[in-house]
Amino acid sequence: MVGTTHESLHRIFQKDPGLLTKALQKVLGVEFPEPREIAAMNVDLTEIEPVERRVDTLLRAETEEKTYLLVVESQGKTDDRKRGSWPYYLAYLHEKYRCEPVLIVITQSSATAKWASRPIQLGFPGWESLIVRPLVLGPDNVPMIADEGEAVADPSLAVLSAMTHGKGRNAAAILESVAAALKTLDSDSAAAFAQFVDSCLADSRAKQMWRDLMTDIQYFWRHPLAEQVREEGREEGRAEAKAETVLQILEWRGIPVSLSVRERVTACTELDRLEVWARRALQVADSAELFVEE
């Protein structure tokens, strides 16, 4: 289910777009040119047909030579449906904006990182029509910053480190270093980054440790970005759960569900529409009849 961790893992790059360039260059070793300008873009890739498709974060990076579209996907677990969605996203964006798209996947899981880094090859074996090679940021390549001096020197990278590594025996040193780094930032940035870290800490002891460290900037819990992240996570989570209900009803009734129907249901984020489909799922004889009036 989509939640605050999923939202925070990609929204940090909306808060600090330069961090993504830094991650490409320093963490992944990609010779990505330094952008003159980098800006957030509309993440909605919906077509005229009522099939909603969204990327998590989309940034436009202007360099001296060309413009790139940086597609950031937050991935909590393996999901083979993405091996169809990601090539679609890239092809659609290239056609729409005539810019080179770059896919970056961020995860807290080593297993998910290994899965996501596998090339996606579409076409005849040995003569593929399309090959997608995601760039992956995860616990195996994002540096673990547990030194206060290093954290203060690069607060945003220290925050990314805490979001990726904030558990286990090194949690205390990592979180204490980030807390020191946030004190060097303006209050708005410190509040937003503090919320990102909090949202990504799954370990209850680490989360309590972080909240104890944040007692001197307690107001960050009321920061507008914090509430936005929480609300969007709740809304997407409810939609995902309702979509699963629609599919489960069809499966319980023995109604075959085609790939196109499954993708359309799981891509929908409108709770009212999903509620209509759930009621129809109790009566239809064919899964395509869910959308008969649309």
Tab-separated table of C-alpha atoms in Angstrom, residues 8 17 143 232:
chain	number	residue	atom	x	y	z
A	8	SER	CA	8.974	10.800	0.899
A	17	PRO	CA	16.129	18.808	-7.267
A	143	PRO	CA	26.619	6.204	1.097
A	232	GLU	CA	-1.509	12.010	-0.328
